[in-house]
Amino acid sequence: MHELAITRNIVAIVDEKAAGRAVRRVRLQVGRLSGVEVKAIEFCYELCAEGTSLEGSELVVEEIEGAGRCVQCGERVPLERPVAVCPCPERATLSIEAGEELLVKEMEIN
Amino acid sequence: MCGTCGCSDGNQTTITGEQGDHVHVLPDGTVVRHSHDHDQEHAHDHEHQHAHAHEGGHRHHAYGPEAHGATAAIRSDTTVEPLEVQILAKNDRLAERNRGWFAGRNVTAVNLMSSPGSGKTTLLERTLREVERPVSVLEGDQETPFDAERIRATGAPVVQINTGKGCHLEAEMIWHGLQTLKPKADSLLFVENVGNLVCPALFDLGEAAKVVVFSTTEGEDKPLKYPHMFRVADLVLINKIDLIPHLDFDEARALEAIAQVNPSARILQVSAKTGAGMKAWYDWLDATSPVLREATA
């Protein structure tokens, strides 16, 4: 359940930037290949936010689809899992282009 | 229509789950999920859809139906501040501090990760006895000191980091562990991570290399089940090869599974129990060490 540690980090980042102002909403980008469960972050969020400037705020998570590019054929391949091999005949390596995001995008404050 | 957020007719929104979880598929294919409690009783087994367009900043669901016009506007009494901060930035920063600490002392840190029962501690015990150089251990464990006691019996300095309910080691724990362990200059340091194939994959500790131990008793498809862990590995050690005659372990399938998630990982097959293949593992450790790299340069 590393999402608890992840969520604590999110709250700490925003709480510091808010500098005492009340936060109404926090927006994240979480890639589908990042290894982090959005549901688990949502589960931990309210608890972690308690007693901070994020208390009572809404969490909005934008999930980013995974995609890789084949180093041989150049094809951009949508990825549901972090698999590193292209389905092309060469079965070449895919370099992952999207889906590994773990970012606090913005906060909305009063 | 949802009385809390006002989601109703429109396009491409579905409600799934029991807690008011919403999944939006935006025109560019981005999937947005968020949740809030619905204070009205209504069934959630239907698809229902939004009237507003999602663009640019995606201002999602200011509370209350009034926020949903053709474009959901920012409420005038709030301001949006861009942050663009990596969630794991703090851990990554502390990992860099550890890396600097290791570099300054020429300590080669190896992060050992695996599921529980892969034989990681047995592998480490044998390695500590057979490696001919100063070596110490940071032992991560959830509750018990048993593994640290086994390591201590080999004569190697060891510091136990009890993570309590934590499922992984973080860079800051390593930093504190180092202050107590004080590894010698020009030495090898093993970090035995918490037995877990999920969480430790995300946390950089400042190590020189990540090694994943995977035993023949675990099934060949483990790399596909835990791709995040195998993706970050510099080296995969397939352990317990002495048991292969008694198992249905398909070696080719295991190698293929590793290659699918991490084509560049080195793979070595060992038995920590019989010592088979261990020489290649020690050679790999030597090659990873900055001491020998400088000596041969």
Short mmCIF file of C-alpha atoms in Angstrom, two decimals:
data_model
loop_
_atom_site.label_atom_id
_atom_site.label_comp_id
_atom_site.label_asym_id
_atom_site.label_seq_id
_atom_site.Cartn_x
_atom_site.Cartn_y
_atom_site.Cartn_z
CA MET A 1 0.00 0.00 0.00
CA HIS A 2 2.58 2.54 -1.13
CA GLU A 3 -0.33 4.82 -2.03
CA LEU A 4 -0.45 5.94 1.59
CA ALA A 5 3.12 7.22 1.28
CA ILE A 6 2.27 8.70 -2.13
CA THR A 7 -0.79 10.48 -0.74
CA ARG A 8 1.17 11.86 2.21
CA ASN A 9 3.62 13.29 -0.30
CA ILE A 10 0.81 14.89 -2.29
CA VAL A 11 -0.64 16.49 0.83
CA ALA A 12 2.78 17.70 2.00
CA ILE A 13 3.56 19.28 -1.39
CA VAL A 14 0.25 21.13 -1.61
CA ASP A 15 0.12 22.08 2.06
CA GLU A 16 3.53 23.71 1.79
CA LYS A 17 2.61 25.67 -1.35
CA ALA A 18 -0.73 26.73 0.10
CA ALA A 19 1.11 28.38 3.01
CA GLY A 20 -1.93 28.44 5.26
CA ARG A 21 -4.52 29.30 2.63
CA ALA A 22 -7.49 26.93 2.39
CA VAL A 23 -7.24 24.55 -0.54
CA ARG A 24 -10.46 23.78 -2.35
CA ARG A 25 -9.24 21.36 -4.99
CA VAL A 26 -6.11 19.47 -5.95
CA ARG A 27 -5.50 18.14 -9.41
CA LEU A 28 -3.15 15.25 -10.14
CA GLN A 29 -1.91 13.47 -13.21
CA VAL A 30 -1.41 9.77 -12.69
CA GLY A 31 -0.23 7.57 -15.53
CA ARG A 32 -1.76 4.14 -15.93
CA LEU A 33 1.72 2.60 -16.04
CA SER A 34 2.95 4.41 -12.93
CA GLY A 35 2.26 1.52 -10.61
CA VAL A 36 -0.04 3.61 -8.46
CA GLU A 37 -3.70 2.79 -7.88
CA VAL A 38 -5.88 5.87 -8.18
CA LYS A 39 -8.59 4.27 -6.04
CA ALA A 40 -6.10 3.77 -3.23
CA ILE A 41 -4.97 7.40 -3.38
CA GLU A 42 -8.60 8.50 -3.22
CA PHE A 43 -9.10 6.20 -0.26
CA CYS A 44 -6.16 7.72 1.64
CA TYR A 45 -6.72 11.34 0.63
CA GLU A 46 -9.33 12.47 3.13
CA LEU A 47 -7.44 10.93 6.02
CA CYS A 48 -4.10 12.44 4.98
CA ALA A 49 -5.68 15.85 4.37
CA GLU A 50 -7.17 16.02 7.85
CA GLY A 51 -5.71 18.83 9.94
CA THR A 52 -3.94 20.42 6.95
CA SER A 53 -4.92 23.25 4.61
CA LEU A 54 -6.28 20.52 2.31
CA GLU A 55 -8.92 19.38 4.77
CA GLY A 56 -12.28 19.14 3.02
CA SER A 57 -10.76 19.70 -0.42
CA GLU A 58 -11.66 17.72 -3.50
CA LEU A 59 -9.17 15.53 -5.29
CA VAL A 60 -9.36 15.34 -9.06
CA VAL A 61 -7.23 12.74 -10.77
CA GLU A 62 -6.54 12.82 -14.46
CA GLU A 63 -5.40 9.39 -15.59
CA ILE A 64 -2.98 9.31 -18.50
CA GLU A 65 -3.13 6.38 -20.88
CA GLY A 66 0.07 4.43 -21.41
CA ALA A 67 1.91 4.52 -24.72
CA GLY A 68 5.28 3.40 -25.97
CA ARG A 69 7.25 3.96 -29.17
CA CYS A 70 9.06 1.17 -30.93
CA VAL A 71 12.76 1.88 -31.36
CA GLN A 72 12.70 -0.11 -34.64
CA CYS A 73 9.46 0.59 -36.49
CA GLY A 74 8.71 3.94 -34.83
CA GLU A 75 5.10 2.96 -34.21
CA ARG A 76 3.34 4.47 -31.20
CA VAL A 77 1.72 1.60 -29.35
CA PRO A 78 -1.01 2.07 -26.73
CA LEU A 79 -0.08 0.18 -23.57
CA GLU A 80 -2.26 -1.08 -20.76
CA ARG A 81 0.67 -2.64 -18.97
CA PRO A 82 4.33 -1.65 -18.81
CA VAL A 83 5.42 -4.19 -21.40
CA ALA A 84 8.60 -3.20 -23.16
CA VAL A 85 8.39 -5.21 -26.38
CA CYS A 86 6.74 -4.02 -29.60
CA PRO A 87 4.25 -6.37 -31.26
CA CYS A 88 6.03 -5.68 -34.60
CA PRO A 89 7.86 -8.57 -36.32
CA GLU A 90 11.22 -7.37 -34.96
CA ARG A 91 9.80 -7.50 -31.41
CA ALA A 92 11.97 -4.51 -30.67
CA THR A 93 12.13 -2.51 -27.45
CA LEU A 94 9.44 0.05 -26.73
CA SER A 95 10.46 3.25 -25.06
CA ILE A 96 7.61 4.35 -22.84
CA GLU A 97 6.35 7.79 -23.83
CA ALA A 98 3.30 8.25 -21.66
CA GLY A 99 1.63 6.67 -18.68
CA GLU A 100 4.34 7.00 -16.04
CA GLU A 101 3.19 10.41 -14.78
CA LEU A 102 2.94 11.04 -11.05
CA LEU A 103 2.41 14.75 -10.89
CA VAL A 104 0.69 17.32 -8.72
CA LYS A 105 -0.65 19.57 -11.51
CA GLU A 106 -2.35 22.40 -9.69
CA MET A 107 -4.28 23.49 -6.68
CA GLU A 108 -7.33 25.69 -6.41
CA ILE A 109 -7.39 27.90 -3.37
CA ASN A 110 -9.88 30.24 -1.79
CA MET B 1 -29.07 13.56 -12.80
CA CYS B 2 -26.63 13.51 -9.97
CA GLY B 3 -27.73 16.02 -7.38
CA THR B 4 -24.25 16.67 -6.09
CA CYS B 5 -22.14 17.22 -9.14
CA GLY B 6 -24.86 17.76 -11.68
CA CYS B 7 -23.56 15.15 -14.12
CA SER B 8 -26.37 14.57 -16.54
CA ASP B 9 -27.07 14.47 -20.22
CA GLY B 10 -24.22 15.19 -22.55
CA ASN B 11 -21.36 13.02 -23.56
CA GLN B 12 -18.87 10.44 -22.52
CA THR B 13 -19.25 10.28 -18.79
CA THR B 14 -19.94 7.14 -16.94
CA ILE B 15 -20.48 6.52 -13.31
CA THR B 16 -19.01 3.37 -11.98
CA GLY B 17 -18.63 1.95 -8.51
CA GLU B 18 -20.60 2.51 -5.39
CA GLN B 19 -19.03 5.60 -3.93
CA GLY B 20 -19.91 8.02 -6.67
CA ASP B 21 -16.76 7.36 -8.65
CA HIS B 22 -16.86 9.09 -12.00
CA VAL B 23 -14.87 8.24 -15.02
CA HIS B 24 -14.71 10.78 -17.81
CA VAL B 25 -13.25 10.04 -21.16
CA LEU B 26 -12.15 13.32 -22.68
CA PRO B 27 -12.09 13.95 -26.43
CA ASP B 28 -8.31 13.40 -26.52
CA GLY B 29 -8.69 10.00 -24.92
CA THR B 30 -7.59 11.09 -21.47
CA VAL B 31 -9.46 9.30 -18.74
CA VAL B 32 -10.37 11.37 -15.72
CA ARG B 33 -11.60 9.73 -12.59
CA HIS B 34 -12.82 11.41 -9.47
CA SER B 35 -15.19 10.72 -6.71
CA HIS B 36 -17.44 12.43 -4.29
CA ASP B 37 -20.26 11.24 -2.19
CA HIS B 38 -23.68 11.66 -3.60
CA ASP B 39 -26.06 12.90 -1.03
CA GLN B 40 -29.08 11.78 -2.98
CA GLU B 41 -30.09 8.21 -3.27
CA HIS B 42 -29.96 7.17 -6.85
CA ALA B 43 -28.91 4.12 -8.70
CA HIS B 44 -25.43 4.12 -10.15
CA ASP B 45 -25.78 1.29 -12.53
CA HIS B 46 -26.64 3.53 -15.43
CA GLU B 47 -24.39 5.45 -17.73
CA HIS B 48 -25.04 9.12 -17.56
CA GLN B 49 -23.43 11.92 -19.31
CA HIS B 50 -22.12 15.41 -19.09
CA ALA B 51 -23.25 18.55 -20.76
CA HIS B 52 -19.98 20.39 -20.43
CA ALA B 53 -16.89 20.24 -22.55
CA HIS B 54 -13.61 19.35 -20.95
CA GLU B 55 -10.82 21.46 -22.27
CA GLY B 56 -7.59 22.99 -21.20
CA GLY B 57 -7.52 23.02 -17.47
CA HIS B 58 -10.32 20.51 -16.94
CA ARG B 59 -12.10 22.31 -14.16
CA HIS B 60 -13.92 19.39 -12.84
CA HIS B 61 -16.90 19.56 -10.68
CA ALA B 62 -16.93 22.55 -8.51
CA TYR B 63 -19.43 21.29 -6.03
CA GLY B 64 -23.00 21.92 -7.00
CA PRO B 65 -24.91 21.66 -10.22
CA GLU B 66 -24.55 25.35 -11.01
CA ALA B 67 -20.96 24.77 -12.00
CA HIS B 68 -21.97 22.75 -15.01
CA GLY B 69 -22.68 25.05 -17.87
CA ALA B 70 -21.47 24.66 -21.41
CA THR B 71 -18.00 25.11 -19.97
CA ALA B 72 -17.44 24.63 -16.30
CA ALA B 73 -16.01 27.91 -15.15
CA ILE B 74 -13.65 28.55 -12.27
CA ARG B 75 -15.59 30.01 -9.40
CA SER B 76 -14.76 33.64 -9.06
CA ASP B 77 -13.73 33.35 -5.43
CA THR B 78 -11.00 30.81 -6.08
CA THR B 79 -7.68 30.89 -7.89
CA VAL B 80 -5.91 28.05 -9.62
CA GLU B 81 -2.18 27.86 -9.01
CA PRO B 82 -0.12 25.58 -11.23
CA LEU B 83 2.28 23.38 -9.26
CA GLU B 84 3.74 20.79 -11.66
CA VAL B 85 5.56 19.00 -8.86
CA GLN B 86 6.61 15.36 -9.09
CA ILE B 87 4.84 13.49 -6.30
CA LEU B 88 8.00 11.57 -5.46
CA ALA B 89 10.27 14.62 -5.76
CA LYS B 90 11.17 14.60 -2.07
CA ASN B 91 12.19 10.94 -2.07
CA ASP B 92 14.14 11.45 -5.29
CA ARG B 93 15.98 14.40 -3.74
CA LEU B 94 16.87 12.40 -0.64
CA ALA B 95 17.96 9.49 -2.85
CA GLU B 96 20.34 11.87 -4.62
CA ARG B 97 21.74 12.86 -1.24
CA ASN B 98 22.35 9.17 -0.47
CA ARG B 99 23.95 8.74 -3.88
CA GLY B 100 26.33 11.59 -3.13
CA TRP B 101 27.11 10.09 0.27
CA PHE B 102 27.92 6.74 -1.38
CA ALA B 103 30.01 8.34 -4.12
CA GLY B 104 32.04 10.35 -1.61
CA ARG B 105 32.96 7.15 0.25
CA ASN B 106 33.13 4.86 -2.75
CA VAL B 107 30.42 2.64 -1.29
CA THR B 108 28.54 0.50 -3.81
CA ALA B 109 24.93 0.13 -2.70
CA VAL B 110 22.84 -2.72 -4.07
CA ASN B 111 19.08 -2.74 -3.47
CA LEU B 112 17.81 -6.33 -3.20
CA MET B 113 14.09 -6.77 -3.81
CA SER B 114 11.81 -9.78 -4.06
CA SER B 115 8.58 -11.28 -2.84
CA PRO B 116 8.65 -12.92 0.61
CA GLY B 117 10.14 -16.40 0.54
CA SER B 118 12.31 -16.01 -2.57
CA GLY B 119 15.40 -16.89 -0.58
CA LYS B 120 16.76 -13.36 -0.46
CA THR B 121 18.16 -13.65 3.06
CA THR B 122 19.76 -17.04 2.32
CA LEU B 123 21.30 -15.55 -0.81
CA LEU B 124 22.63 -12.66 1.21
CA GLU B 125 24.03 -14.93 3.95
CA ARG B 126 26.02 -16.92 1.43
CA THR B 127 27.14 -13.79 -0.42
CA LEU B 128 28.39 -12.16 2.80
CA ARG B 129 30.41 -15.24 3.64
CA GLU B 130 31.93 -15.61 0.19
CA VAL B 131 32.53 -12.07 -1.04
CA GLU B 132 36.11 -11.03 -0.40
CA ARG B 133 35.70 -7.38 0.52
CA PRO B 134 34.23 -5.21 3.27
CA VAL B 135 30.47 -5.52 3.13
CA SER B 136 27.59 -4.36 5.34
CA VAL B 137 23.81 -4.62 5.29
CA LEU B 138 20.78 -2.41 5.83
CA GLU B 139 17.97 -4.82 6.57
CA GLY B 140 14.42 -3.69 5.93
CA ASP B 141 11.70 -5.67 7.62
CA GLN B 142 8.17 -4.96 8.68
CA GLU B 143 8.26 -6.20 12.26
CA THR B 144 10.69 -8.91 13.27
CA PRO B 145 14.47 -8.84 13.72
CA PHE B 146 14.92 -12.47 12.51
CA ASP B 147 16.52 -11.63 9.18
CA ALA B 148 18.94 -9.17 10.78
CA GLU B 149 19.98 -11.84 13.29
CA ARG B 150 20.73 -14.28 10.46
CA ILE B 151 22.82 -11.63 8.73
CA ARG B 152 24.64 -10.71 11.94
CA ALA B 153 25.62 -14.36 12.38
CA THR B 154 27.74 -14.06 9.21
CA GLY B 155 29.85 -11.42 10.94
CA ALA B 156 28.81 -8.57 8.61
CA PRO B 157 27.76 -5.27 10.22
CA VAL B 158 24.00 -4.92 9.93
CA VAL B 159 21.44 -2.31 10.88
CA GLN B 160 17.79 -3.23 10.89
CA ILE B 161 15.23 -0.73 9.64
CA ASN B 162 11.84 -1.74 10.95
CA THR B 163 9.29 -0.19 8.66
CA GLY B 164 6.39 -1.08 10.96
CA LYS B 165 3.38 -1.17 8.68
CA GLY B 166 5.35 0.35 5.81
CA CYS B 167 5.68 -1.92 2.82
CA HIS B 168 8.87 -0.49 1.35
CA LEU B 169 12.05 1.37 2.19
CA GLU B 170 12.37 5.06 1.33
CA ALA B 171 15.48 7.15 0.77
CA GLU B 172 15.13 8.92 4.10
CA MET B 173 15.13 5.60 6.02
CA ILE B 174 18.36 4.65 4.24
CA TRP B 175 19.90 7.98 5.22
CA HIS B 176 19.11 7.39 8.89
CA GLY B 177 20.27 3.78 8.66
CA LEU B 178 23.59 4.92 7.21
CA GLN B 179 24.23 7.23 10.17
CA THR B 180 24.10 4.19 12.46
CA LEU B 181 25.68 1.59 10.17
CA LYS B 182 28.53 3.83 8.97
CA PRO B 183 29.69 1.58 6.12
CA LYS B 184 33.44 1.58 5.49
CA ALA B 185 34.90 3.45 2.54
CA ASP B 186 35.38 1.30 -0.60
CA SER B 187 32.87 -1.26 0.67
CA LEU B 188 29.82 -3.01 -0.67
CA LEU B 189 26.45 -2.27 0.94
CA PHE B 190 23.41 -4.47 0.52
CA VAL B 191 20.00 -3.02 1.19
CA GLU B 192 17.56 -5.86 1.76
CA ASN B 193 14.22 -4.29 0.93
CA VAL B 194 10.90 -5.36 2.44
CA GLY B 195 9.64 -8.58 0.84
CA ASN B 196 7.17 -7.13 -1.63
CA LEU B 197 7.10 -7.06 -5.43
CA VAL B 198 4.99 -3.92 -5.74
CA CYS B 199 5.80 -0.97 -3.53
CA PRO B 200 9.63 -0.89 -3.41
CA ALA B 201 9.76 -0.51 -7.20
CA LEU B 202 8.77 3.15 -6.99
CA PHE B 203 11.26 4.37 -4.45
CA ASP B 204 14.78 5.30 -5.47
CA LEU B 205 17.13 4.78 -2.53
CA GLY B 206 20.25 6.21 -4.17
CA GLU B 207 21.57 2.73 -4.89
CA ALA B 208 24.03 1.85 -7.66
CA ALA B 209 21.90 -1.08 -8.82
CA LYS B 210 18.55 -2.74 -8.24
CA VAL B 211 18.52 -6.51 -8.09
CA VAL B 212 15.29 -8.52 -8.16
CA VAL B 213 15.43 -12.06 -6.77
CA PHE B 214 12.87 -14.38 -8.28
CA SER B 215 12.76 -18.04 -7.31
CA THR B 216 11.83 -21.06 -9.39
CA THR B 217 9.05 -21.92 -6.94
CA GLU B 218 7.20 -18.69 -7.73
CA GLY B 219 6.05 -19.47 -11.28
CA GLU B 220 7.45 -18.27 -14.58
CA ASP B 221 4.88 -15.53 -15.12
CA LYS B 222 5.81 -13.49 -12.05
CA PRO B 223 7.59 -10.83 -14.14
CA LEU B 224 4.36 -10.28 -16.09
CA LYS B 225 2.31 -10.10 -12.90
CA TYR B 226 4.66 -7.58 -11.31
CA PRO B 227 6.00 -5.71 -14.33
CA HIS B 228 6.85 -2.54 -12.43
CA MET B 229 9.31 -4.34 -10.23
CA PHE B 230 10.97 -6.25 -13.05
CA ARG B 231 11.13 -3.13 -15.20
CA VAL B 232 13.38 -1.30 -12.76
CA ALA B 233 15.77 -4.24 -12.26
CA ASP B 234 19.36 -3.97 -13.44
CA LEU B 235 19.80 -7.64 -12.64
CA VAL B 236 17.32 -10.47 -12.12
CA LEU B 237 18.61 -13.38 -10.05
CA ILE B 238 16.64 -16.57 -10.64
CA ASN B 239 17.17 -18.39 -7.36
CA LYS B 240 16.56 -21.98 -6.20
CA ILE B 241 17.64 -23.52 -9.51
CA ASP B 242 18.56 -26.64 -7.52
CA LEU B 243 14.81 -27.31 -7.22
CA ILE B 244 14.14 -27.27 -10.98
CA PRO B 245 14.17 -31.09 -11.28
CA HIS B 246 11.28 -31.23 -8.81
CA LEU B 247 9.22 -28.44 -10.35
CA ASP B 248 7.34 -27.66 -13.53
CA PHE B 249 9.45 -24.55 -13.93
CA ASP B 250 9.72 -23.62 -17.59
CA GLU B 251 12.98 -21.72 -17.83
CA ALA B 252 12.43 -20.45 -21.37
CA ARG B 253 9.08 -18.98 -20.38
CA ALA B 254 10.59 -17.26 -17.35
CA LEU B 255 13.33 -15.69 -19.47
CA GLU B 256 10.78 -14.61 -22.07
CA ALA B 257 8.59 -13.04 -19.35
CA ILE B 258 11.53 -11.02 -18.02
CA ALA B 259 12.49 -9.96 -21.54
CA GLN B 260 8.95 -8.76 -22.23
CA VAL B 261 9.01 -6.24 -19.39
CA ASN B 262 12.72 -5.50 -19.29
CA PRO B 263 14.77 -6.51 -22.33
CA SER B 264 17.92 -4.88 -20.96
CA ALA B 265 18.02 -6.65 -17.58
CA ARG B 266 20.91 -9.01 -16.93
CA ILE B 267 19.71 -12.42 -15.81
CA LEU B 268 21.70 -14.88 -13.72
CA GLN B 269 20.60 -18.27 -12.43
CA VAL B 270 21.76 -19.26 -8.98
CA SER B 271 21.16 -21.54 -6.06
CA ALA B 272 21.98 -19.80 -2.81
CA LYS B 273 21.60 -23.19 -1.15
CA THR B 274 24.08 -25.23 -3.22
CA GLY B 275 26.21 -22.32 -4.42
CA ALA B 276 25.56 -23.05 -8.10
CA GLY B 277 25.95 -19.95 -10.28
CA MET B 278 27.05 -17.76 -7.38
CA LYS B 279 30.42 -17.01 -8.96
CA ALA B 280 28.71 -15.16 -11.82
CA TRP B 281 26.78 -13.10 -9.27
CA TYR B 282 30.01 -12.13 -7.48
CA ASP B 283 31.56 -11.20 -10.81
CA TRP B 284 28.55 -9.02 -11.54
CA LEU B 285 28.97 -7.32 -8.15
CA ASP B 286 32.63 -6.65 -8.92
CA ALA B 287 31.73 -5.19 -12.30
CA THR B 288 29.13 -2.92 -10.67
CA SER B 289 31.61 -1.66 -8.14
CA PRO B 290 33.31 1.66 -8.87
CA VAL B 291 36.46 0.39 -7.10
CA LEU B 292 37.17 -2.28 -9.66
CA ARG B 293 36.00 -0.15 -12.55
CA GLU B 294 38.65 2.42 -11.67
CA ALA B 295 41.27 -0.27 -11.15
CA THR B 296 40.71 -1.77 -14.58
CA ALA B 297 40.34 1.58 -16.37
#
